[in-house]
Coordinates of C-alpha atoms and ligand atoms in Angstrom, one line a residue:
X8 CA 0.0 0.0 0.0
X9 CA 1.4 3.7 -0.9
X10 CA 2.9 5.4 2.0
X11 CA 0.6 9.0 2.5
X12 CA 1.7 11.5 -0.2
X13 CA 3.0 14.9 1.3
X14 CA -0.4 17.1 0.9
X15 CA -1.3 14.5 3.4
X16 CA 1.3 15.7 5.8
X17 CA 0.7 19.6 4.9
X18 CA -2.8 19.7 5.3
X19 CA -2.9 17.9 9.1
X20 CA -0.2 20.6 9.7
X21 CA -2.2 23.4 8.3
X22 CA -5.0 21.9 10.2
X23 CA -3.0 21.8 13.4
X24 CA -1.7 25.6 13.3
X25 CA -5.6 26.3 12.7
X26 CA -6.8 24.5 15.9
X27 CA -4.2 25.8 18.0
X28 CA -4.1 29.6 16.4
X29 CA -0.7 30.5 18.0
X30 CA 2.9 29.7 19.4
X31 CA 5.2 27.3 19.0
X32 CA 4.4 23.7 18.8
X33 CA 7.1 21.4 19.8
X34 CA 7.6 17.7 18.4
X35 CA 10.1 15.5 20.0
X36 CA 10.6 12.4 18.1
X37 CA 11.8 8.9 19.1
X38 CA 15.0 7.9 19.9
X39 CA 16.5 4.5 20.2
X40 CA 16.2 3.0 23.4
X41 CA 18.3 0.8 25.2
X42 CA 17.6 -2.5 26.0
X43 CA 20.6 -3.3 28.3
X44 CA 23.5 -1.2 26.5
X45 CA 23.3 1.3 24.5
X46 CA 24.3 -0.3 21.0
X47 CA 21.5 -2.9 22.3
X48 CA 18.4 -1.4 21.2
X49 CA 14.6 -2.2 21.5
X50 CA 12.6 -2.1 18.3
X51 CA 12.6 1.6 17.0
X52 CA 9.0 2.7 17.3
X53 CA 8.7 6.7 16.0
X54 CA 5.9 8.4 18.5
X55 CA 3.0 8.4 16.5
X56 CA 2.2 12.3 16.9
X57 CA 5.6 12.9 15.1
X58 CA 4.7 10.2 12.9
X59 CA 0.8 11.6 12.0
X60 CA 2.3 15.3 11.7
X61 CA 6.0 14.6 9.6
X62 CA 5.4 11.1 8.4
X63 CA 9.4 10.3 9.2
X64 CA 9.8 7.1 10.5
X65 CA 13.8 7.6 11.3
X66 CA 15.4 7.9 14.6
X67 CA 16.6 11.0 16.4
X68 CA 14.2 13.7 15.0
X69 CA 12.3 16.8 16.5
X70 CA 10.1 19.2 15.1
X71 CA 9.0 22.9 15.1
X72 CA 5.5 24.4 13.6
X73 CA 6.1 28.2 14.4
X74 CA 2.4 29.3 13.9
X75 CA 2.8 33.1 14.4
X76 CA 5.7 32.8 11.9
X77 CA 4.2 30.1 9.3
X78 CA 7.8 28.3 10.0
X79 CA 8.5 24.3 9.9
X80 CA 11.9 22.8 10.9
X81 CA 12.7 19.1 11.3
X82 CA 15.9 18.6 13.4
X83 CA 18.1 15.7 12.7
X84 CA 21.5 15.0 12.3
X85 CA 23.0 13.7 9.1
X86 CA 24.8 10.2 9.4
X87 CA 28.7 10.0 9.8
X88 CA 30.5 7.6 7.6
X89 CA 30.7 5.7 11.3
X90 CA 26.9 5.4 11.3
X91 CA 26.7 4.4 7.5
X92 CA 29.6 2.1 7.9
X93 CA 27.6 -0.3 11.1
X94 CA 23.8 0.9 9.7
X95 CA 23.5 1.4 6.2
X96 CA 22.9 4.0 3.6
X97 CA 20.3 6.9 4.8
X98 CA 18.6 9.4 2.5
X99 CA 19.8 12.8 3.7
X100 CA 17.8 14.5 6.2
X101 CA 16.7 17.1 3.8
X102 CA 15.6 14.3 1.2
X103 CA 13.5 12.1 4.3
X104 CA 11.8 15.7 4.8
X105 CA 11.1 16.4 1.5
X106 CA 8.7 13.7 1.1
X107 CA 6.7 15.0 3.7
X108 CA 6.5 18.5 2.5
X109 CA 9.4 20.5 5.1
X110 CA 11.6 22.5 3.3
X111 CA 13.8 23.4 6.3
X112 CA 16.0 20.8 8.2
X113 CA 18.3 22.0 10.7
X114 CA 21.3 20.3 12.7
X115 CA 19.4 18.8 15.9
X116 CA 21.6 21.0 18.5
X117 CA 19.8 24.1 17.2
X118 CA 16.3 23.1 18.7
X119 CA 17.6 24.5 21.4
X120 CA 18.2 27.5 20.1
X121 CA 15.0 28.0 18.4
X122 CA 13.1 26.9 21.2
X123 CA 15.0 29.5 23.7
X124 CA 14.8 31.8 21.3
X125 CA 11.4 31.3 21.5
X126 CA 10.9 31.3 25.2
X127 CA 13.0 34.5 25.5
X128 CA 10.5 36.7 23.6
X129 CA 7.3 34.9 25.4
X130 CA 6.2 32.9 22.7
X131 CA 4.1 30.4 24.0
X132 CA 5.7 26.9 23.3
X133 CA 3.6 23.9 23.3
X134 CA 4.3 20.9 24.0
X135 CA 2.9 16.8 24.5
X136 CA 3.2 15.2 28.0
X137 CA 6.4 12.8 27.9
X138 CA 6.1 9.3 28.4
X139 CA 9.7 8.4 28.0
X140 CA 12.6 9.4 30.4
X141 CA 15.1 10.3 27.7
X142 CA 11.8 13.5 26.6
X143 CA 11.6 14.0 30.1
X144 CA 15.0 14.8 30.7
X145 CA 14.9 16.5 27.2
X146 CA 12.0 18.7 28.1
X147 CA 14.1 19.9 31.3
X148 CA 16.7 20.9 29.2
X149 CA 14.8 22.8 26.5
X150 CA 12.0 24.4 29.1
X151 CA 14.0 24.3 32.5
X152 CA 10.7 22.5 33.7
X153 CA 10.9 19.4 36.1
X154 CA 9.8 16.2 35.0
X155 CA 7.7 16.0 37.7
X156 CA 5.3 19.2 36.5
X157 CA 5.7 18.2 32.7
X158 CA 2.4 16.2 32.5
X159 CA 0.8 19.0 34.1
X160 CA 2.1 21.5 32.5
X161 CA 2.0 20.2 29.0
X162 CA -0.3 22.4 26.3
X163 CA -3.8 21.1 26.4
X164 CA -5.0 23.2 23.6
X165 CA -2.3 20.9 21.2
X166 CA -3.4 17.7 23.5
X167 CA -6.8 18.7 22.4
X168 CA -6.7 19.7 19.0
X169 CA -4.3 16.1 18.2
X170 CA -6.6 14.0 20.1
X171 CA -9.7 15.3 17.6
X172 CA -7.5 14.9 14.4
X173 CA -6.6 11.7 15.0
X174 CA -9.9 10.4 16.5
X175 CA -11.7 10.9 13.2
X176 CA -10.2 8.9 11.0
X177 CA -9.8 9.5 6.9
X178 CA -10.8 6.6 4.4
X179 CA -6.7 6.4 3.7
X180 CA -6.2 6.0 7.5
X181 CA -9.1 3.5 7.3
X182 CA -7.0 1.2 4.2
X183 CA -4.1 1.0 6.3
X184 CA -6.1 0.0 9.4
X185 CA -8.1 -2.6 7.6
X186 CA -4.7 -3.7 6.2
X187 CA -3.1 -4.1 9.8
X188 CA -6.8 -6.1 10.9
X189 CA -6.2 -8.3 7.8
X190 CA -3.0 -9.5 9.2
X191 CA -4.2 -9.6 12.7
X192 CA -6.7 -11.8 11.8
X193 CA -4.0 -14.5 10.1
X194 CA -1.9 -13.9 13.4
X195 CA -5.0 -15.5 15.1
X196 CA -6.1 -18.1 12.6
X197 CA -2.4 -19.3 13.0
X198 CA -3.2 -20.0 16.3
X199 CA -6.7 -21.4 15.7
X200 CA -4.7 -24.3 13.5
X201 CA -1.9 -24.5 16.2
X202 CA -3.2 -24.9 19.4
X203 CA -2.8 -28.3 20.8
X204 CA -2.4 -30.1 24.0
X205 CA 1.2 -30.4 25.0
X206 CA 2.0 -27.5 22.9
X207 CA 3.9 -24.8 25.1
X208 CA 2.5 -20.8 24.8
X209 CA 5.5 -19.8 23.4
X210 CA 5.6 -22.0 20.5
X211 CA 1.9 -21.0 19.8
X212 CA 3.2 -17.6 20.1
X213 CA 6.0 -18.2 17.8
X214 CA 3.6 -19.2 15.2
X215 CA 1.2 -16.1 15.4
X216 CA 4.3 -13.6 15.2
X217 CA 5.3 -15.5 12.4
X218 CA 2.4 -14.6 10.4
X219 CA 3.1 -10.8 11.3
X220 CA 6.3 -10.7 10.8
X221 CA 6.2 -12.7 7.2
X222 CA 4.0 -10.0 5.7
X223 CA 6.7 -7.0 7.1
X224 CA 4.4 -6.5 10.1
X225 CA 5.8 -5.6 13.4
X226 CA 3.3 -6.7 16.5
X227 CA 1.3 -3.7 17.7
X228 CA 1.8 -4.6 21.3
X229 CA 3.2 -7.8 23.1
X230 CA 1.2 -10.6 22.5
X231 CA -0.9 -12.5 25.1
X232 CA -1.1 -15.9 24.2
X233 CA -2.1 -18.1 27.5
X234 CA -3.9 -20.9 29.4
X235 CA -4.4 -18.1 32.0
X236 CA -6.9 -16.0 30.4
X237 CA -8.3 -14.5 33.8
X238 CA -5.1 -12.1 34.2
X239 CA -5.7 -9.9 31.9
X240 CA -2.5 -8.9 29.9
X241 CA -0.7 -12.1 30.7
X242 CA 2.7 -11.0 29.0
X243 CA 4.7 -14.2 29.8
X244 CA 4.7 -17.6 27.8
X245 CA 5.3 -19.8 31.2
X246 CA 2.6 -22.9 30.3
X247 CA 2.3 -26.1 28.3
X248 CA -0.8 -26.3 26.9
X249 CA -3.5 -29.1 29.0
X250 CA -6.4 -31.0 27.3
X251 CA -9.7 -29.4 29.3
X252 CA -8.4 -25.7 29.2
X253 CA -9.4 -22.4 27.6
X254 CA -6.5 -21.0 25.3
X255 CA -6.6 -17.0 25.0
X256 CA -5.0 -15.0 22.2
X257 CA -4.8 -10.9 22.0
X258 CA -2.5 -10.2 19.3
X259 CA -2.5 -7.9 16.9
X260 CA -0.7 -6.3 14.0
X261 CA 0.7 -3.0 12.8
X262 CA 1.1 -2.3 9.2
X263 CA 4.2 -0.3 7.6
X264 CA 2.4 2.7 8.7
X265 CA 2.2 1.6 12.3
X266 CA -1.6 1.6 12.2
X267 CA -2.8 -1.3 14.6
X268 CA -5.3 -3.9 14.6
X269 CA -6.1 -5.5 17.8
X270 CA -7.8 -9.1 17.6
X271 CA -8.6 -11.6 20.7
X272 CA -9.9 -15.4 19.9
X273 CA -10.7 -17.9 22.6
X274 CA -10.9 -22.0 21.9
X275 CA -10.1 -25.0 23.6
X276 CA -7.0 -26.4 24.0
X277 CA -8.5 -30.0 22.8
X278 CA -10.9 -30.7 20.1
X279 CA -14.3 -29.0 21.9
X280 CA -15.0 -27.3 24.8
X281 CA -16.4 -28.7 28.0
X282 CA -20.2 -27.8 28.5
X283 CA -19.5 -25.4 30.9
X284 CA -17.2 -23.7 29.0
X285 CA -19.3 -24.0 25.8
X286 CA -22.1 -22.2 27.9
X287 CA -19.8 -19.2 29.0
X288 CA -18.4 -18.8 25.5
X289 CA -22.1 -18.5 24.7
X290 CA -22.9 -16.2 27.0
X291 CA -19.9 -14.3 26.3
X292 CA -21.3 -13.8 22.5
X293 CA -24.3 -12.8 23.7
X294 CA -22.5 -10.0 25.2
X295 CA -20.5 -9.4 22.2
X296 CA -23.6 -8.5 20.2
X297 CA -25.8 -6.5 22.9
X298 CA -22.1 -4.4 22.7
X299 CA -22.2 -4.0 18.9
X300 CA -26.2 -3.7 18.7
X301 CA -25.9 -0.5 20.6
X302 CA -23.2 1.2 18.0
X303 CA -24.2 4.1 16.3
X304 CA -23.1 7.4 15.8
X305 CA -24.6 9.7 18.6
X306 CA -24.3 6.7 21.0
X307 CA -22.4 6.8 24.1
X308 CA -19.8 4.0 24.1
X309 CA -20.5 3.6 27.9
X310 CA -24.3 2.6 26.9
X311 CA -22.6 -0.7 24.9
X312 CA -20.1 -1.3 28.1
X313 CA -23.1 -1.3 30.1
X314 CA -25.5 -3.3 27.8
X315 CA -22.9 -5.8 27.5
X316 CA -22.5 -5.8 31.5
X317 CA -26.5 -6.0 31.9
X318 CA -26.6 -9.3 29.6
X319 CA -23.7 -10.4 31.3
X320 CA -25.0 -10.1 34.8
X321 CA -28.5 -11.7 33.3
X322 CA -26.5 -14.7 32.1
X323 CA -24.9 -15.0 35.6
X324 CA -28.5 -14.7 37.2
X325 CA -29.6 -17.5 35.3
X326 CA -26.0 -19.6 35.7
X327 CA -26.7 -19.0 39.3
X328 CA -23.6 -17.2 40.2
X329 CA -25.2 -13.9 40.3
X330 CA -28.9 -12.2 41.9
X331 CA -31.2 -9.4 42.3
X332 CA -31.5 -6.7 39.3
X333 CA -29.4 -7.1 36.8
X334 CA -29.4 -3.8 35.3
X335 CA -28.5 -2.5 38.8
X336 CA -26.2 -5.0 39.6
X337 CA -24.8 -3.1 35.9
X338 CA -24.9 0.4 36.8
X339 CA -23.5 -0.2 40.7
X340 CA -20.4 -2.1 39.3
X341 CA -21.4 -5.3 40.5
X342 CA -20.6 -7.1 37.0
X343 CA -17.0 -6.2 37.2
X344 CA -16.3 -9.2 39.2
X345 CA -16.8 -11.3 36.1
X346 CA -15.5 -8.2 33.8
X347 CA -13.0 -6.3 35.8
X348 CA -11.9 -4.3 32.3
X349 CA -13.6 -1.6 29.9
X350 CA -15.2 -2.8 26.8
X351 CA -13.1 -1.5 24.4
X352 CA -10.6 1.8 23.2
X353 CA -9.6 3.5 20.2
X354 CA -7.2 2.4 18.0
X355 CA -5.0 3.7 15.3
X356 CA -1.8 4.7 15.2
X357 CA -1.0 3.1 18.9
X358 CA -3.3 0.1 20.0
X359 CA -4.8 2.4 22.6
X360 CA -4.4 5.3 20.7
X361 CA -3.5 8.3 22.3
X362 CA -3.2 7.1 25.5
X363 CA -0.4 9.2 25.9
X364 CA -2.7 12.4 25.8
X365 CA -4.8 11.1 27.9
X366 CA -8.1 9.0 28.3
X367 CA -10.0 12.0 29.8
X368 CA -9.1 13.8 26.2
X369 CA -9.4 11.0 23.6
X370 CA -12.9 8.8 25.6
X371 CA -14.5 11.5 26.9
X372 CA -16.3 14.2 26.5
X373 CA -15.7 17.4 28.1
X374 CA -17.5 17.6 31.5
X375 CA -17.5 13.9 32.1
X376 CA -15.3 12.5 34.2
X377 CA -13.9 9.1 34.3
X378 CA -15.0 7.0 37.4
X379 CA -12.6 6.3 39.9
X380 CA -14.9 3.0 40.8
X381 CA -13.1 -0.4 40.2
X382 CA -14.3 -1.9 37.0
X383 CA -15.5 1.5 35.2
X384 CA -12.2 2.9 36.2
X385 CA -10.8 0.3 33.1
X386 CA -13.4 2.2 30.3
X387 CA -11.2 4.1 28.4
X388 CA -13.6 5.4 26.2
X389 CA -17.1 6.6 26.9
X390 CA -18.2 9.1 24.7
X391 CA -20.8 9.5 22.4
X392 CA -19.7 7.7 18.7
X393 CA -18.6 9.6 16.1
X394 CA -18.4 8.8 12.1
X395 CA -14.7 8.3 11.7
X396 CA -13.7 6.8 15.2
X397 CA -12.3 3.0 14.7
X398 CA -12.2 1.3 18.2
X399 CA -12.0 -2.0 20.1
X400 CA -14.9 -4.0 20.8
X401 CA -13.4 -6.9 23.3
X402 CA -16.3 -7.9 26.6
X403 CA -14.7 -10.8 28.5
X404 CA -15.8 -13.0 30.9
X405 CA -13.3 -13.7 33.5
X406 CA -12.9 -15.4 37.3
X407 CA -10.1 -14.2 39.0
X408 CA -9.5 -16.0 42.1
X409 CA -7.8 -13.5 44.0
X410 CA -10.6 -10.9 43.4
X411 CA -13.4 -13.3 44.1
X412 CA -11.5 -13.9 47.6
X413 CA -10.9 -10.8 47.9
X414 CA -14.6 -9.1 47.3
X415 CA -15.9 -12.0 48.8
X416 CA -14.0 -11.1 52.3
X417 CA -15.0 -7.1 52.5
X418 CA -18.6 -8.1 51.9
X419 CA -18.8 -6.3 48.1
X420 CA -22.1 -6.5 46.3
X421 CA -23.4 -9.4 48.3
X422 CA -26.8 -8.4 47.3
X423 CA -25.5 -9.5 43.7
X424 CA -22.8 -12.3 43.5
X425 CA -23.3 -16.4 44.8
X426 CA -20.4 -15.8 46.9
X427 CA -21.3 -20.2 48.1
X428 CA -21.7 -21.1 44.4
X429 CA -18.6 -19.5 42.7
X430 CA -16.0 -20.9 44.7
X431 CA -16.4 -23.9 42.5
X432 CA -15.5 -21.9 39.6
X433 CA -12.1 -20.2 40.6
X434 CA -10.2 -22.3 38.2
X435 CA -12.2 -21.9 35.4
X436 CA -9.4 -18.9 33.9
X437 CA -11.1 -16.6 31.5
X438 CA -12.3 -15.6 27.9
X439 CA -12.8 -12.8 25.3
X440 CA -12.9 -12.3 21.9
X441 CA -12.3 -8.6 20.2
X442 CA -13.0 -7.0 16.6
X443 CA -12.2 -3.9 15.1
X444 CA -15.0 -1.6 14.3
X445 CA -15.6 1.8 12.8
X446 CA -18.1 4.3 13.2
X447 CA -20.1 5.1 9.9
X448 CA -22.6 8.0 9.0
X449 CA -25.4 5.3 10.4
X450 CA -23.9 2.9 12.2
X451 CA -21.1 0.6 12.7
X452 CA -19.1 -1.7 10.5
X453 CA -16.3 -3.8 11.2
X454 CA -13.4 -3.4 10.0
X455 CA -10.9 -5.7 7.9
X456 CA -11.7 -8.0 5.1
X457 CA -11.3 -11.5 6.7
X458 CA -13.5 -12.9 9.1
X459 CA -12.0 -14.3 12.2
X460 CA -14.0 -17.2 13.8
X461 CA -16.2 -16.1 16.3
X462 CA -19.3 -18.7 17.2
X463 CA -18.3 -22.5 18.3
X464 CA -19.4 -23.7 15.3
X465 CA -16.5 -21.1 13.2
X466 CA -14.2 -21.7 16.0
X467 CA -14.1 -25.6 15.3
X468 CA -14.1 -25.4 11.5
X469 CA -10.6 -23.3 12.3
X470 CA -9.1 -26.0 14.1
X471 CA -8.7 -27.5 10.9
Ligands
LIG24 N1 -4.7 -5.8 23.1 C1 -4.3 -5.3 24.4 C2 -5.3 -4.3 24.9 O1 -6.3 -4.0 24.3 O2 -5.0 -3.8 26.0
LIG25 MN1 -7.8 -4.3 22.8

């Protein structure tokens, strides 16, 4: 798929100084990082606001938009024959800029120059909360301002108008989304043909990030592939795979263009599932759809979190692990025993996309807070749907041992949960399944163009 063409670049830009209306808006770009020395380095991931705003994907780069002055500078160093010799031809700086419409490149020491320059004659300079410590200790230098009062301090006019941009996204962000689910969805069907008793997690793993990587995809977070589907990011491969269990994927890709796809599957570790897990995987779709029934654009993505919690806590009441109103046991926060998480986030450039700006910016709306209340405190986005926002849809049903011993000893919501009758369920693990989905001008659609398995029936046929 084409990489964006420049007008792409020039008109968020243009976009951007419009939104903000004045100062100086500040881009640090990624670095490499350091894994355990320095010539050791994690993957090279570009922040994605430097990224959406200058396109570059290269390491070592910061950015200027001077509004009052109509003035954009990238700042990068050119590579020494050392750095050519141990890493390979580079275009120059002034040709990686050029393809994204900057005309004016500058040696990276002179940021600080321009941004002092900038603070001495009380230009405003704006600038994105930090989330790594080499931009924190940046940001000190450049702005003399601690990296303790950097989050607070950071411009929430640019927070704001980059968190709207990028929520709405544009039919060519869409292609490279759908591109990235695509993908995703062969990372999972790999698993789907894979899992087997006696296999280990990481060898399943292995196989998933093999269908990534094989079509020049990188992962778009680190992939949870586990027979202990109640914790819910389970980032360690430590189990062989047992006949009787649940086996839970959440892997997704990113494409070249680092948009994400974010995908979970559940099945059996054997050929079917017991009974009893057959009826919470049921249950569990049931969910699913009272979630994606409530889409549409106007439609508060905390109404589908709590639909899918009211049929959840129904299904419990029926089970017998749960009593009393369901739809209050919903609103109170009773249902996060079973669903301790939110029902889904945005997603684009990052898998939770812009969680760096903040959930309060990118989920909700202004004047809405987000709860502090266990269970709610996980829905990172609540707001009303908008045409253009792509997001997760991912309910789960989970029993966590430790919080059912744990509510169950302070005396929480015993007007709601079968304390007696769920101790014979702590080792049941967990489940979920997620899709993509965007917001259309009437209602929802999800996104990529292969269809990953999703009722029993699909789930065996994938077994193969
Ligand atoms: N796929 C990981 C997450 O949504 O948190
Ligand atoms: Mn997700």
């Amino acid at each position: 798929m084409k990489p964006f063409s420049k007008e792409t670049y020039i008109e968020r830009r243009n976009e951007l100084k419009r939104r903000v209306g004045s100062g100086l808006l500040l881009f640090l770009g990624n670095g490499e990082a350091a894994m355990n020395y320095a010539d050791n380095t994690y993957h090279f991931r570009q922040d994605s606001s430097f990224h959406y705003f200058f396109g570059s994907d290269w390491a070592g780069l910061a950015a200027v938009i001077d509004i009052d002055e109509n003035r954009e500078i990238i700042f990068g160093n050119e590579l020494t024959i050392d750095d050519i010799v141990w890493m390979g031809y580079q275009p120059t700086l002034h040709e990686k800029c050029e393809l994204v419409g900057i005309r004016e490149t500058r040696p990276l020491a002179e940021l600080d120059t321009v941004v002092k320059a900038a603070l001495a004659k009380h230009q405003t300079v704006h600038f994105l909360p930090p989330y790594r410590g080499e931009h924190q200790v940046w940001l000190w230098e450049l702005l003399g301002i601690l990296p303790a009062e950097q989050a607070s301090k950071a411009s929430v006019g640019m927070i704001k108008a980059i968190v709207d941009m990028r929520n709405h996204k544009t039919p060519e962000e869409i292609e490279h989304i759908e591109a990235a689910v695509d993908v995703s969805v062969d990372m999972h069907l790999a698993a789907y043909r894979t899992v087997r008793p006696g296999m280990t997690e990481a060898q399943i793993a292995a196989e998933v990030e093999r269908a990534c990587l094989s079509q020049d995809c990188y992962k778009a977070f680190p992939t949870i592939a586990t027979v202990k589907g109640q914790t819910l990011h389970q980032h360690r491969f430590m189990n062989t795979l047992e006949d009787g269990q649940i086996f839970l994927l959440d892997a997704g890709a990113e494409d070249p263009m680092h948009y994400a796809g974010d995908l979970s599957s559940s099945m059996p570790v054997g050929d079917r599932f017991t009974d009893q897990q057959a009826m919470i995987y049921n249950l569990h779709l049931k969910t699913f759809k009272a979630a994606v029934d409530t889409l549409a654009p106007g439609v508060p993505f905390r109404q589908a979190h709590i639909n899918a919690a009211i049929t959840l806590c129904e299904g419990m009441k029926e089970i017998g692990l749960m009593k009393g109103d369901p739809v209050e046991a919903a609103h109170t926060g009773a249902y996060a025993m079973f669903f301790p998480c939110g029902l889904g986030h945005m997603m684009g450039l990052d898998v939770h996309d812009m969680e760096n700006l903040g959930e309060q910016y990118v989920g909700y709306p202004e004047g809405v807070e987000k709860s502090k209340q266990f269970g709610f405190k996980s829905l990172r986005l609540a707001r009303p749907l908008e045409p253009g926002f792509v997001f997760t849809v991912e309910p789960g049903i989970y029993f966590i041992p430790e919080l059912i011993d744990k509510w169950r000893a302070e005396h929480q919501f015993t007007d709601f949960i079968c304390y007696d009758r769920l101790e014979a369920w702590k080792g049941f693990s967990g489940l979920r399944n997620e899709l993509d989905y965007l917001i259309t001008a009437d209602g929802a659609r999800v996104l990529g163009h292969k269809q990953k398995p999703m009722t029993i029936e699909e789930v065996y046929a994938a077994r193969g």
